[in-house]
Tab-separated table of C-alpha atoms and ligand atoms in Angstrom:
chain	number	residue	atom	x	y	z
A	144	MET	CA	33.935	-38.706	26.803
A	145	GLU	CA	34.963	-39.885	23.353
A	146	PHE	CA	37.251	-36.881	22.928
A	147	ILE	CA	38.712	-37.246	26.413
A	148	ARG	CA	39.523	-40.878	25.692
A	149	MET	CA	41.212	-39.828	22.430
A	150	CYS	CA	43.335	-37.289	24.333
A	151	GLU	CA	44.336	-39.964	26.829
A	152	MET	CA	45.263	-42.360	24.022
A	153	MET	CA	47.696	-39.660	22.882
A	154	ASN	CA	48.979	-39.351	26.481
A	155	TYR	CA	47.568	-35.832	26.772
A	156	TYR	CA	46.042	-35.062	30.149
A	157	ASN	CA	46.067	-31.254	30.478
A	158	LEU	CA	42.316	-30.951	30.240
A	159	VAL	CA	39.636	-28.906	31.969
A	160	ILE	CA	36.113	-29.983	31.056
A	161	SER	CA	33.085	-27.738	30.525
A	162	MET	CA	29.446	-28.798	29.987
A	163	LYS	CA	27.543	-25.525	29.771
A	164	SER	CA	23.908	-24.942	28.893
A	165	SER	CA	21.619	-21.927	29.074
A	166	ASN	CA	19.129	-24.011	31.080
A	167	PRO	CA	20.477	-24.366	34.652
A	168	GLN	CA	18.614	-27.631	35.181
A	169	VAL	CA	20.149	-29.230	32.083
A	170	MET	CA	23.555	-27.811	32.990
A	171	VAL	CA	23.482	-29.237	36.534
A	172	GLN	CA	22.378	-32.678	35.353
A	173	ALA	CA	24.995	-32.712	32.570
A	174	TYR	CA	27.886	-31.940	34.940
A	175	ARG	CA	26.697	-34.519	37.457
A	176	LEU	CA	26.454	-37.153	34.748
A	177	LEU	CA	29.889	-36.203	33.439
A	178	VAL	CA	31.422	-36.588	36.912
A	179	GLU	CA	29.710	-39.943	37.421
A	180	THR	CA	31.004	-41.157	34.050
A	181	MET	CA	34.522	-39.842	34.657
A	182	VAL	CA	34.685	-41.458	38.105
A	183	ALA	CA	33.587	-44.792	36.590
A	184	GLU	CA	36.490	-44.519	34.132
A	185	GLY	CA	39.028	-43.461	36.771
A	186	MET	CA	39.245	-39.855	35.528
A	187	ASN	CA	39.303	-36.754	37.697
A	188	TYR	CA	39.714	-33.785	35.349
A	189	PRO	CA	38.916	-30.343	36.747
A	190	LEU	CA	35.606	-28.760	35.758
A	191	HIS	CA	34.905	-25.314	34.349
A	192	LEU	CA	31.372	-24.240	35.308
A	193	GLY	CA	29.048	-21.800	33.587
A	194	VAL	CA	25.480	-21.112	32.526
A	195	THR	CA	25.695	-19.868	28.936
A	196	GLU	CA	23.741	-16.856	27.655
A	197	ALA	CA	22.354	-16.196	31.137
A	198	GLY	CA	21.055	-12.747	30.156
A	199	ASP	CA	21.377	-9.534	32.128
A	200	GLY	CA	20.568	-7.898	35.469
A	201	GLU	CA	18.805	-9.839	38.173
A	202	ASP	CA	17.751	-12.659	35.810
A	203	GLY	CA	21.325	-13.264	34.635
A	204	ARG	CA	22.676	-13.346	38.192
A	205	ILE	CA	19.944	-15.647	39.498
A	206	LYS	CA	20.219	-18.076	36.572
A	207	SER	CA	24.019	-18.214	36.915
A	208	ALA	CA	23.840	-18.809	40.659
A	209	VAL	CA	21.239	-21.571	40.332
A	210	GLY	CA	23.488	-23.484	37.904
A	211	ILE	CA	26.968	-22.725	39.216
A	212	GLY	CA	26.001	-22.517	42.890
A	213	THR	CA	24.155	-25.854	42.863
A	214	LEU	CA	27.310	-27.629	41.683
A	215	LEU	CA	29.657	-25.691	43.987
A	216	GLU	CA	27.421	-26.695	46.907
A	217	ASP	CA	28.280	-30.320	46.128
A	218	GLY	CA	31.991	-29.618	45.793
A	219	LEU	CA	31.975	-29.784	41.991
A	220	GLY	CA	33.789	-27.124	39.969
A	221	ASP	CA	37.307	-25.746	39.735
A	222	THR	CA	36.837	-22.582	37.674
A	223	VAL	CA	33.727	-20.545	36.921
A	224	ARG	CA	32.576	-18.040	34.306
A	225	VAL	CA	29.501	-15.907	34.763
A	226	SER	CA	28.228	-14.937	31.329
A	227	LEU	CA	26.161	-11.731	31.361
A	228	THR	CA	24.759	-9.477	28.647
A	229	GLU	CA	26.436	-6.511	30.324
A	230	GLU	CA	29.786	-4.751	30.233
A	231	PRO	CA	32.484	-7.435	30.589
A	232	GLU	CA	33.735	-5.991	33.880
A	233	ALA	CA	30.333	-6.746	35.465
A	234	GLU	CA	30.925	-10.501	35.232
A	235	ALA	CA	33.908	-11.071	37.519
A	236	PRO	CA	32.414	-9.597	40.733
A	237	VAL	CA	29.465	-11.996	40.437
A	238	ALA	CA	31.749	-14.983	39.887
A	239	ILE	CA	34.010	-13.904	42.759
A	240	ALA	CA	31.047	-13.489	45.121
A	241	LEU	CA	29.819	-16.991	44.247
A	242	VAL	CA	33.231	-18.544	44.853
A	243	ASN	CA	34.200	-16.508	47.919
A	244	ARG	CA	31.246	-17.854	49.811
A	245	TYR	CA	33.068	-21.206	49.985
A	246	VAL	CA	36.374	-19.656	51.034
A	247	GLU	CA	34.508	-18.063	53.937
A	248	ARG	CA	32.598	-21.277	54.657
A	249	ASN	CA	35.778	-23.367	54.710
A	250	ARG	CA	37.385	-20.885	57.078
A	251	LYS	CA	34.439	-21.064	59.463
A	252	SER	CA	34.301	-24.811	59.127
A	253	GLU	CA	38.007	-25.079	60.059
A	254	THR	CA	37.600	-22.911	63.147
A	255	GLY	CA	34.444	-24.837	64.002
A	256	ASN	CA	32.913	-21.700	65.507
A	257	GLN	CA	29.848	-21.525	63.332
A	258	LYS	CA	29.231	-25.189	62.956
A	259	SER	CA	25.922	-26.416	64.180
A	260	GLU	CA	24.283	-29.684	64.918
A	261	GLY	CA	22.617	-29.778	61.515
A	262	ASP	CA	25.788	-29.667	59.418
A	263	VAL	CA	26.134	-32.600	57.099
A	264	GLU	CA	29.612	-34.081	56.832
A	265	ARG	CA	29.069	-36.347	53.853
A	266	ILE	CA	26.538	-35.889	51.130
A	267	THR	CA	25.154	-39.101	49.764
A	268	TYR	CA	22.298	-39.394	47.337
A	269	ASN	CA	19.399	-41.448	48.436
A	270	VAL	CA	19.120	-44.481	46.184
A	271	GLN	CA	15.549	-43.515	45.278
A	272	HIS	CA	16.634	-40.110	44.038
A	273	ASN	CA	17.962	-39.774	40.510
A	274	PRO	CA	20.238	-36.706	40.365
A	275	TYR	CA	20.287	-36.762	36.553
A	276	GLU	CA	16.583	-36.254	36.035
A	277	TYR	CA	14.038	-33.722	37.298
A	278	LYS	CA	11.209	-35.286	39.250
A	279	LYS	CA	9.040	-33.238	41.530
A	280	ARG	CA	8.784	-34.800	44.981
A	281	HIS	CA	5.360	-36.365	45.450
A	282	THR	CA	3.320	-34.459	48.030
A	283	TYR	CA	-0.344	-34.112	48.858
A	284	GLU	CA	-2.300	-30.960	48.139
A	285	ALA	CA	-3.043	-29.047	51.320
A	286	ASN	CA	-6.072	-26.742	51.305
A	287	ALA	CA	-6.215	-27.141	47.480
A	288	PHE	CA	-3.455	-24.524	47.466
A	289	ILE	CA	0.016	-25.881	48.252
A	290	GLY	CA	1.773	-29.140	47.352
A	291	GLY	CA	0.625	-31.764	44.850
A	292	HIS	CA	0.640	-30.381	41.308
A	293	MET	CA	0.540	-26.752	42.457
A	294	VAL	CA	3.390	-24.433	41.526
A	295	PRO	CA	5.727	-23.639	44.452
A	296	ARG	CA	4.227	-20.909	46.629
A	297	VAL	CA	5.990	-17.717	47.716
A	298	VAL	CA	5.973	-16.391	51.289
A	299	VAL	CA	7.251	-12.948	52.292
A	300	ASP	CA	7.623	-11.501	55.769
A	301	LEU	CA	5.747	-8.227	56.309
A	302	SER	CA	5.802	-8.385	60.091
A	303	HIS	CA	8.082	-5.321	60.268
A	304	ALA	CA	6.205	-3.287	57.641
A	305	ASN	CA	3.735	-0.473	58.282
A	306	LEU	CA	0.521	-2.458	58.527
A	307	LYS	CA	-1.591	0.697	58.661
A	308	ASP	CA	-0.903	1.487	54.992
A	309	PRO	CA	-2.487	-0.713	52.259
A	310	SER	CA	0.220	0.302	49.765
A	311	VAL	CA	2.671	-1.750	51.836
A	312	LEU	CA	1.430	-4.702	49.760
A	313	ASN	CA	2.739	-3.150	46.539
A	314	ASP	CA	6.144	-4.733	47.224
A	315	ALA	CA	4.496	-8.120	47.574
A	316	GLY	CA	2.889	-7.776	44.118
A	317	TYR	CA	-0.540	-6.386	45.069
A	318	ILE	CA	-0.800	-2.877	43.659
A	319	TYR	CA	-3.188	-0.774	45.676
A	320	SER	CA	-5.396	1.821	43.978
A	321	PRO	CA	-6.539	4.393	46.610
A	322	ILE	CA	-9.193	5.803	44.242
A	323	LEU	CA	-10.852	2.453	43.659
A	324	ASP	CA	-9.787	1.068	47.043
A	325	LYS	CA	-8.831	-2.112	45.195
A	326	TYR	CA	-5.763	-4.248	44.625
A	327	ASN	CA	-4.454	-5.386	41.252
A	328	MET	CA	-2.643	-8.691	41.128
A	329	GLY	CA	0.157	-9.560	38.732
A	330	GLU	CA	2.174	-12.637	37.784
A	331	GLN	CA	4.521	-11.919	40.678
A	332	SER	CA	2.008	-11.525	43.489
A	333	VAL	CA	3.048	-13.556	46.537
A	334	ASP	CA	0.813	-16.285	47.920
A	335	PHE	CA	1.375	-15.821	51.661
A	336	VAL	CA	2.431	-12.917	53.858
A	337	TYR	CA	3.821	-13.668	57.306
A	338	LEU	CA	2.679	-11.129	59.885
A	339	ALA	CA	4.015	-12.840	63.063
A	340	ASP	CA	2.059	-11.181	65.906
A	341	GLN	CA	1.081	-7.972	64.051
A	342	LEU	CA	-2.492	-7.191	63.024
A	343	PRO	CA	-3.107	-5.061	59.906
A	344	SER	CA	-5.538	-2.174	60.208
A	345	PHE	CA	-6.825	-2.490	56.642
A	346	THR	CA	-8.562	-5.221	54.671
A	347	PHE	CA	-6.274	-7.570	52.763
A	348	PRO	CA	-6.940	-8.733	49.172
A	349	GLY	CA	-9.413	-11.606	49.287
A	350	ASN	CA	-7.008	-14.148	47.787
A	351	LEU	CA	-3.913	-13.370	49.876
A	352	LYS	CA	-3.292	-15.786	52.733
A	353	GLN	CA	-1.983	-14.389	55.993
A	354	LEU	CA	0.266	-16.339	58.342
A	355	TYR	CA	0.392	-15.574	62.072
A	356	ASN	CA	2.283	-17.051	64.980
A	357	TYR	CA	0.046	-19.600	66.652
A	358	THR	CA	-0.719	-17.553	69.766
A	359	ALA	CA	-1.636	-14.460	67.693
A	360	TRP	CA	-3.752	-16.568	65.318
A	361	GLN	CA	-5.702	-18.050	68.236
A	362	LYS	CA	-6.892	-14.555	69.191
A	363	LEU	CA	-8.139	-13.558	65.712
A	364	ALA	CA	-11.875	-12.925	65.568
A	365	ASP	CA	-12.085	-13.669	61.819
A	366	LYS	CA	-9.740	-16.448	60.703
A	367	THR	CA	-10.766	-16.446	57.022
A	368	MET	CA	-7.581	-16.703	54.892
A	369	CYS	CA	-5.523	-16.652	58.125
A	370	HIS	CA	-3.409	-19.639	59.134
A	371	PRO	CA	-1.174	-20.441	62.080
A	372	VAL	CA	2.574	-21.035	62.087
A	373	PHE	CA	3.508	-23.399	64.940
A	374	THR	CA	6.721	-24.609	66.474
A	375	LEU	CA	6.854	-28.401	66.537
A	376	ARG	CA	6.075	-28.478	70.261
A	377	GLU	CA	3.188	-26.005	69.927
A	378	TYR	CA	1.643	-28.140	67.225
A	379	LEU	CA	1.883	-31.291	69.314
A	380	GLN	CA	0.310	-29.604	72.322
A	381	ALA	CA	-2.277	-27.462	70.481
A	382	ASP	CA	-5.942	-28.114	71.082
A	383	ASP	CA	-6.948	-25.517	68.510
A	384	ARG	CA	-5.688	-25.968	64.933
A	385	SER	CA	-6.749	-24.516	61.590
A	386	SER	CA	-8.863	-27.091	59.772
A	387	PRO	CA	-7.657	-26.145	56.244
A	388	LEU	CA	-3.958	-25.376	56.753
A	389	ASN	CA	-1.327	-25.519	59.536
A	390	LEU	CA	2.319	-24.626	59.041
A	391	VAL	CA	4.899	-26.135	61.386
A	392	ARG	CA	8.491	-24.907	61.668
A	393	ILE	CA	10.945	-27.773	61.548
A	394	LYS	CA	14.666	-28.520	61.177
A	395	ALA	CA	16.287	-31.518	59.502
A	396	THR	CA	17.441	-32.936	62.835
A	397	ASN	CA	13.857	-32.982	64.184
A	398	ILE	CA	12.973	-35.860	61.890
A	399	ASP	CA	14.812	-38.327	64.126
A	400	SER	CA	13.135	-37.086	67.315
A	401	ASP	CA	10.348	-38.703	69.331
A	402	GLU	CA	8.310	-35.515	68.865
A	403	PHE	CA	8.395	-35.965	65.102
A	404	GLY	CA	7.321	-39.580	65.499
A	405	SER	CA	4.232	-38.508	67.426
A	406	LEU	CA	3.115	-35.832	64.922
A	407	PRO	CA	-0.522	-36.173	63.911
A	408	LEU	CA	-0.265	-36.376	60.127
A	409	ASP	CA	-3.320	-35.043	58.334
A	410	LYS	CA	-3.586	-33.172	55.055
A	411	SER	CA	-3.733	-29.756	56.661
A	412	LEU	CA	-0.063	-30.034	57.670
A	413	VAL	CA	2.724	-28.201	55.812
A	414	PHE	CA	6.315	-28.014	57.060
A	415	VAL	CA	8.389	-24.827	57.054
A	416	LEU	CA	11.925	-26.215	56.811
A	417	GLU	CA	14.526	-24.003	58.499
A	418	THR	CA	18.264	-24.442	58.974
A	419	ASP	CA	21.090	-22.887	60.923
A	420	ALA	CA	23.709	-25.235	59.482
A	421	LEU	CA	26.780	-23.764	57.833
A	422	HIS	CA	26.088	-25.953	54.790
A	423	GLY	CA	22.363	-25.266	54.904
A	424	MET	CA	21.455	-26.652	51.474
A	425	ALA	CA	22.876	-30.097	52.286
A	426	ASP	CA	21.212	-30.003	55.685
A	427	GLN	CA	17.825	-29.238	54.130
A	428	ARG	CA	18.336	-31.764	51.346
A	429	SER	CA	19.015	-34.471	53.929
A	430	PHE	CA	15.541	-33.734	55.325
A	431	PHE	CA	13.941	-34.311	51.919
A	432	PHE	CA	15.841	-37.589	51.525
A	433	LYS	CA	14.638	-38.781	54.909
A	434	MET	CA	11.068	-37.752	54.096
A	435	GLU	CA	11.308	-39.840	50.916
A	436	GLU	CA	12.713	-42.792	52.828
A	437	LEU	CA	9.860	-42.572	55.322
A	438	GLY	CA	7.315	-42.199	52.520
A	439	LEU	CA	5.990	-38.920	53.967
A	440	GLU	CA	4.167	-36.682	51.498
A	441	VAL	CA	3.855	-33.559	53.619
A	442	PRO	CA	4.415	-30.410	51.483
A	443	VAL	CA	7.480	-28.392	52.515
A	444	VAL	CA	8.154	-24.644	52.317
A	445	ILE	CA	11.932	-24.119	52.233
A	446	LYS	CA	12.902	-21.156	54.389
A	447	ARG	CA	16.315	-19.476	54.390
A	448	SER	CA	17.424	-16.482	56.453
A	449	TYR	CA	20.232	-14.138	55.495
A	450	THR	CA	21.922	-11.339	57.385
A	451	PHE	CA	24.689	-9.286	55.849
A	452	SER	CA	27.141	-7.502	58.097
A	453	HIS	CA	28.367	-4.089	56.944
A	454	GLU	CA	32.041	-4.741	57.719
A	455	SER	CA	32.397	-8.040	55.930
A	456	GLU	CA	30.676	-6.901	52.758
A	457	VAL	CA	32.267	-3.508	52.135
A	458	GLY	CA	35.934	-2.907	51.441
A	459	SER	CA	37.529	-0.188	53.554
A	460	GLN	CA	38.979	1.492	50.463
A	461	LYS	CA	35.553	2.707	49.296
A	462	SER	CA	34.753	6.348	49.857
A	463	ALA	CA	32.221	7.330	52.499
A	464	ASP	CA	30.024	9.001	49.847
A	465	ASN	CA	29.624	5.816	47.922
A	466	LEU	CA	29.511	3.544	50.920
A	467	CYS	CA	25.753	3.232	51.362
A	468	THR	CA	24.996	2.742	47.672
A	469	THR	CA	27.821	0.249	47.233
A	470	TYR	CA	26.744	-1.599	50.337
A	471	ASP	CA	23.121	-1.794	49.172
A	472	VAL	CA	24.120	-3.085	45.740
A	473	GLU	CA	26.512	-5.653	47.217
A	474	ARG	CA	24.102	-7.084	49.709
A	475	THR	CA	21.266	-7.163	47.159
A	476	THR	CA	23.536	-9.051	44.770
A	477	ASN	CA	24.722	-11.374	47.525
A	478	LEU	CA	21.145	-12.094	48.550
A	479	GLN	CA	20.257	-12.929	44.936
A	480	LEU	CA	23.300	-15.205	44.587
A	481	TYR	CA	23.060	-16.979	47.945
A	482	ALA	CA	19.286	-17.520	47.867
A	483	SER	CA	19.470	-18.718	44.243
A	484	THR	CA	22.185	-21.198	45.179
A	485	ASP	CA	20.510	-22.506	48.338
A	486	LEU	CA	16.919	-22.678	47.136
A	487	GLY	CA	17.736	-23.315	43.481
A	488	ALA	CA	19.845	-26.366	44.379
A	489	LEU	CA	16.784	-27.980	45.980
A	490	LEU	CA	14.221	-26.834	43.419
A	491	VAL	CA	16.238	-28.195	40.442
A	492	ASP	CA	15.880	-31.614	42.052
A	493	GLY	CA	12.126	-31.205	42.514
A	494	PHE	CA	12.263	-30.489	46.258
A	495	GLY	CA	10.118	-27.743	47.754
A	496	ASP	CA	6.454	-26.745	47.544
A	497	GLY	CA	7.136	-23.169	48.518
A	498	ILE	CA	9.965	-20.765	49.309
A	499	TRP	CA	10.398	-18.175	52.014
A	500	ILE	CA	13.392	-15.817	51.991
A	501	GLU	CA	14.011	-13.787	55.129
A	502	ALA	CA	16.555	-10.965	54.866
A	503	PRO	CA	16.191	-8.173	57.408
A	504	GLY	CA	17.180	-4.798	56.008
A	505	ILE	CA	16.579	-5.779	52.370
A	506	GLU	CA	13.549	-4.282	50.638
A	507	THR	CA	10.522	-6.556	50.312
A	508	LYS	CA	10.269	-5.880	46.575
A	509	VAL	CA	13.830	-7.225	46.112
A	510	ILE	CA	12.953	-10.351	48.100
A	511	THR	CA	9.738	-10.838	46.105
A	512	SER	CA	11.427	-10.513	42.728
A	513	THR	CA	14.349	-12.725	43.834
A	514	ALA	CA	11.903	-15.445	44.909
A	515	PHE	CA	10.012	-15.378	41.595
A	516	GLY	CA	13.332	-15.155	39.707
A	517	ILE	CA	14.565	-18.352	41.395
A	518	LEU	CA	11.345	-20.181	40.548
A	519	GLN	CA	11.649	-18.989	36.929
A	520	ALA	CA	15.328	-20.009	36.647
A	521	THR	CA	14.552	-23.485	38.001
A	522	ARG	CA	11.533	-23.635	35.689
A	523	SER	CA	9.323	-24.555	38.599
A	524	ARG	CA	7.021	-21.521	38.242
A	525	ILE	CA	7.028	-19.311	35.172
A	526	SER	CA	5.977	-15.707	35.774
A	527	LYS	CA	7.736	-13.755	33.018
A	528	THR	CA	9.379	-13.856	29.608
A	529	GLU	CA	12.765	-15.561	29.563
A	530	TYR	CA	15.645	-14.035	27.601
A	531	ILE	CA	18.581	-16.150	26.511
A	532	SER	CA	21.068	-13.508	25.456
A	533	CYS	CA	24.755	-13.856	24.779
A	534	PRO	CA	27.479	-11.858	26.510
A	535	SER	CA	28.773	-10.533	23.120
A	536	CYS	CA	32.292	-10.971	21.751
A	537	GLY	CA	34.383	-10.002	18.706
A	538	ARG	CA	31.803	-11.646	16.447
A	539	THR	CA	28.868	-9.608	17.737
A	540	LEU	CA	27.020	-7.783	14.964
A	541	PHE	CA	24.966	-5.292	17.002
A	542	ASP	CA	24.900	-3.657	20.428
A	543	LEU	CA	23.686	-6.568	22.520
A	544	MET	CA	22.724	-4.556	25.599
A	545	VAL	CA	20.736	-1.926	23.689
A	546	THR	CA	19.035	-4.565	21.527
A	547	THR	CA	18.166	-6.755	24.519
A	548	GLN	CA	16.578	-3.797	26.286
A	549	MET	CA	14.659	-2.848	23.135
A	550	ILE	CA	13.282	-6.386	22.691
A	551	ARG	CA	12.526	-6.634	26.414
A	552	SER	CA	10.608	-3.324	26.344
A	553	ARG	CA	8.050	-4.775	23.911
A	554	THR	CA	7.923	-8.445	24.890
A	555	SER	CA	8.410	-8.591	28.662
A	556	HIS	CA	4.680	-9.265	29.214
A	557	LEU	CA	4.774	-12.529	27.238
A	558	LYS	CA	4.933	-14.832	30.224
A	559	GLY	CA	6.512	-18.195	29.492
A	560	LEU	CA	8.040	-17.381	26.092
A	561	LYS	CA	11.779	-17.921	25.697
A	562	ILE	CA	13.429	-15.449	23.337
A	563	GLY	CA	17.045	-15.876	22.232
A	564	ILE	CA	19.051	-12.740	21.376
A	565	MET	CA	22.356	-13.712	19.825
A	566	GLY	CA	25.145	-11.617	18.414
A	567	CYS	CA	26.178	-13.908	15.555
A	568	ILE	CA	24.897	-16.631	13.266
A	569	VAL	CA	28.017	-18.761	13.840
A	570	ASN	CA	27.281	-19.815	17.414
A	571	GLY	CA	23.954	-18.120	18.132
A	572	PRO	CA	21.503	-20.755	16.820
A	573	GLY	CA	23.243	-23.558	18.727
A	574	GLU	CA	23.517	-21.580	21.947
A	575	MET	CA	19.843	-20.637	21.967
A	576	ALA	CA	18.601	-24.120	21.062
A	577	ASP	CA	16.235	-23.990	24.018
A	578	ALA	CA	14.457	-20.768	22.865
A	579	ASP	CA	10.989	-20.468	21.280
A	580	TYR	CA	12.083	-17.550	19.078
A	581	GLY	CA	15.467	-16.189	18.118
A	582	TYR	CA	16.839	-12.809	17.042
A	583	VAL	CA	20.290	-13.433	15.605
A	584	GLY	CA	22.791	-11.043	14.026
A	585	SER	CA	23.642	-12.303	10.538
A	586	GLY	CA	25.535	-9.367	8.953
A	587	THR	CA	26.017	-5.643	9.363
A	588	ASP	CA	22.528	-4.274	10.147
A	589	LYS	CA	21.089	-7.673	9.239
A	590	VAL	CA	19.151	-10.020	11.473
A	591	THR	CA	17.849	-13.562	10.986
A	592	LEU	CA	14.735	-14.546	12.932
A	593	TYR	CA	14.116	-18.065	14.226
A	594	ARG	CA	11.030	-19.968	15.222
A	595	GLY	CA	12.533	-22.664	17.473
A	596	LYS	CA	15.476	-24.055	15.496
A	597	GLU	CA	14.137	-22.969	12.085
A	598	ALA	CA	15.327	-19.739	10.418
A	599	VAL	CA	12.058	-18.196	9.186
A	600	LYS	CA	13.204	-14.729	8.026
A	601	LYS	CA	16.758	-14.401	6.818
A	602	ASN	CA	18.956	-11.301	6.666
A	603	ILE	CA	16.209	-8.744	7.217
A	604	ASN	CA	16.973	-5.126	7.974
A	605	SER	CA	17.666	-4.659	11.698
A	606	ALA	CA	15.451	-1.532	11.752
A	607	ASN	CA	12.373	-3.754	11.084
A	608	ALA	CA	13.528	-6.898	12.827
A	609	LEU	CA	11.689	-6.450	16.120
A	610	ASP	CA	8.383	-5.688	14.342
A	611	GLU	CA	8.923	-8.784	12.207
A	612	LEU	CA	9.651	-10.876	15.287
A	613	ILE	CA	6.420	-9.675	16.874
A	614	SER	CA	4.454	-10.554	13.718
A	615	ILE	CA	5.846	-14.109	13.851
A	616	ILE	CA	4.839	-14.388	17.503
A	617	ARG	CA	1.422	-12.991	16.553
A	618	GLU	CA	1.007	-15.480	13.645
A	619	ASP	CA	1.676	-18.320	16.077
A	620	GLY	CA	-1.072	-17.080	18.387
A	621	ASN	CA	1.454	-16.385	21.140
A	622	TRP	CA	1.077	-12.606	21.200
A	623	ILE	CA	-0.999	-10.795	23.778
A	624	GLU	CA	-1.435	-7.036	23.963
A	625	PRO	CA	0.371	-5.457	26.907
A	626	ALA	CA	-1.922	-4.389	29.749
B	16	SF4	S1	28.378	-13.105	19.229
B	16	SF4	FE1	28.222	-15.290	18.704
B	16	SF4	S2	30.127	-16.240	19.416
B	16	SF4	FE2	29.995	-14.194	20.369
B	16	SF4	S3	29.076	-14.576	22.363
B	16	SF4	FE3	27.381	-14.106	20.975
B	16	SF4	S4	26.662	-16.084	20.136
B	16	SF4	FE4	28.677	-16.401	21.137
C-alpha cells in the first residue's frame, strides 16, 4: 500500500497488483485484505492472481485452483498465472480452464436457463466470520468420528462399482491382498463409501464405514459400520434411525423451511450439503453462514456433483485417434480444477467436516486422490509430502523437473514435510519461506540446502545433494524408512 500511495503521489495509476504466496490460504487472505484496504482508500486497481511455486502434476493444479479459484468465485481477479514445475506450455491450458468456467457461467446466467432457486445474487460476509483468518467452524463430534477436532472426512461413491470383487476398494485406498485376504490401509484411504441400495458380497475392512440409502439400510441384517443417508423428509418421518450416526441430505434453501425448524437435533446428525445452483460455492457458503447465525453445530459434509459433456469439452479439430485420451485428460483436469475451487473455497475458511465428490464416468482413484489433494492444499488434512517447487526461468541452475522427480522418488513417504526445490539462490529462499527444508541451486552443479530459513550446507556438489538433504532430515528425527 505504501508503494501504491507513492505511485499515486507521482500521478501514476497504471498498476496491476499481485499478492502471491505458495500457501493458498495465505494467498487468499492476503488478496482479500488488499482489496478491503484498497476499497477503504478509494482504489480499485486490477489484480493479478497466482499461487507461486505450486509444484507439478495433480498437486500443482489443485493448489493453483484452490488459491486462484477461491478468489475468482468472489469476483476478485483480472489476470491469472498458473505456475507449474512443468514445460511452460502446460501452464496456459490450466489457467484458461479456470477462467473459462466464468465465461460459461456468465453466459448461462445471462440466458437464465440454468439458474436455480439456490443461486445467490449478492455475497455478503456474515459479521461473525473473519475472511482474513482461518478458523475452523465449531461443530460437535458425531460418533467420535466426524466433526469437532477431527480432520475432514472423505466419502466416495462405489454404488456403481463391481461389489462382488474386493479389489474394487483399491481405488478408495484399501489395497486388497488375495493371498492374505486382508486389506492394507494408507494415508489416502477414504473414511466412508456410499453404496446407495447395493449390497457387497464380500466383507469390508473393519474400519471402513458404509453409507446406504435409508430404505436399503433399514433392511440390513448387520448394521455394524453401516449408516443411513436420509432425505430431509425421510429423516423427519423415520421411526428407525441409526443411534451413532445419521446423514441427512440438505440444500441451502432448506434452512428457511418449516421442515428444517422441526428437525430433531441430536449428536448423531450430520448434514450432507448439496447444491444445484449455478454459483454453487456461494450457495453452500450461505448455508454455513446461516448455520453460524443460528448457532447450529451440526457437522457438514460438502457434496459436489460434476458431469462433463463430450461436446463441450473437446474441440472438433482434434483427431479421432486422440479424441478419447484427450477427452479423458481434459475432464480429469477439469474435475481437479472445479472441485478444488468449489470445495477449497469453503475449506480455506474452515467450513466443512467432510467432502464428497461425485463425478460419473471418472475413475474412483482420480476422485479419491483429488479429494485428498484438496484437503492437503487447504492444509485441513495432511496425507503426503508437500513440494514447493518453482516453475524455472532463465536463472534456473538445474533441470527442475528431473530434480523434483528425483527428490520426490525418495521423500514422498514423509507425510507432512514441506520441501522447497528452487532453481536459484536469488529468489528461491524467499519463495520457499514456508518450507521445512530447501534444495536450492546456488551455482553450476552446486546446491545449497536449507533447514527452514537457515542455509545449513552451502554450495555442495549436486551429485551428493539429495543424500545430504536426507541426512539433515534424519538428524532432525524427521526421517522414516519407506514401507
Ligand atoms: S529459478 Fe529462481 S527466479 Fe527463476 S523461477 Fe526459480 S526461484 Fe524464481
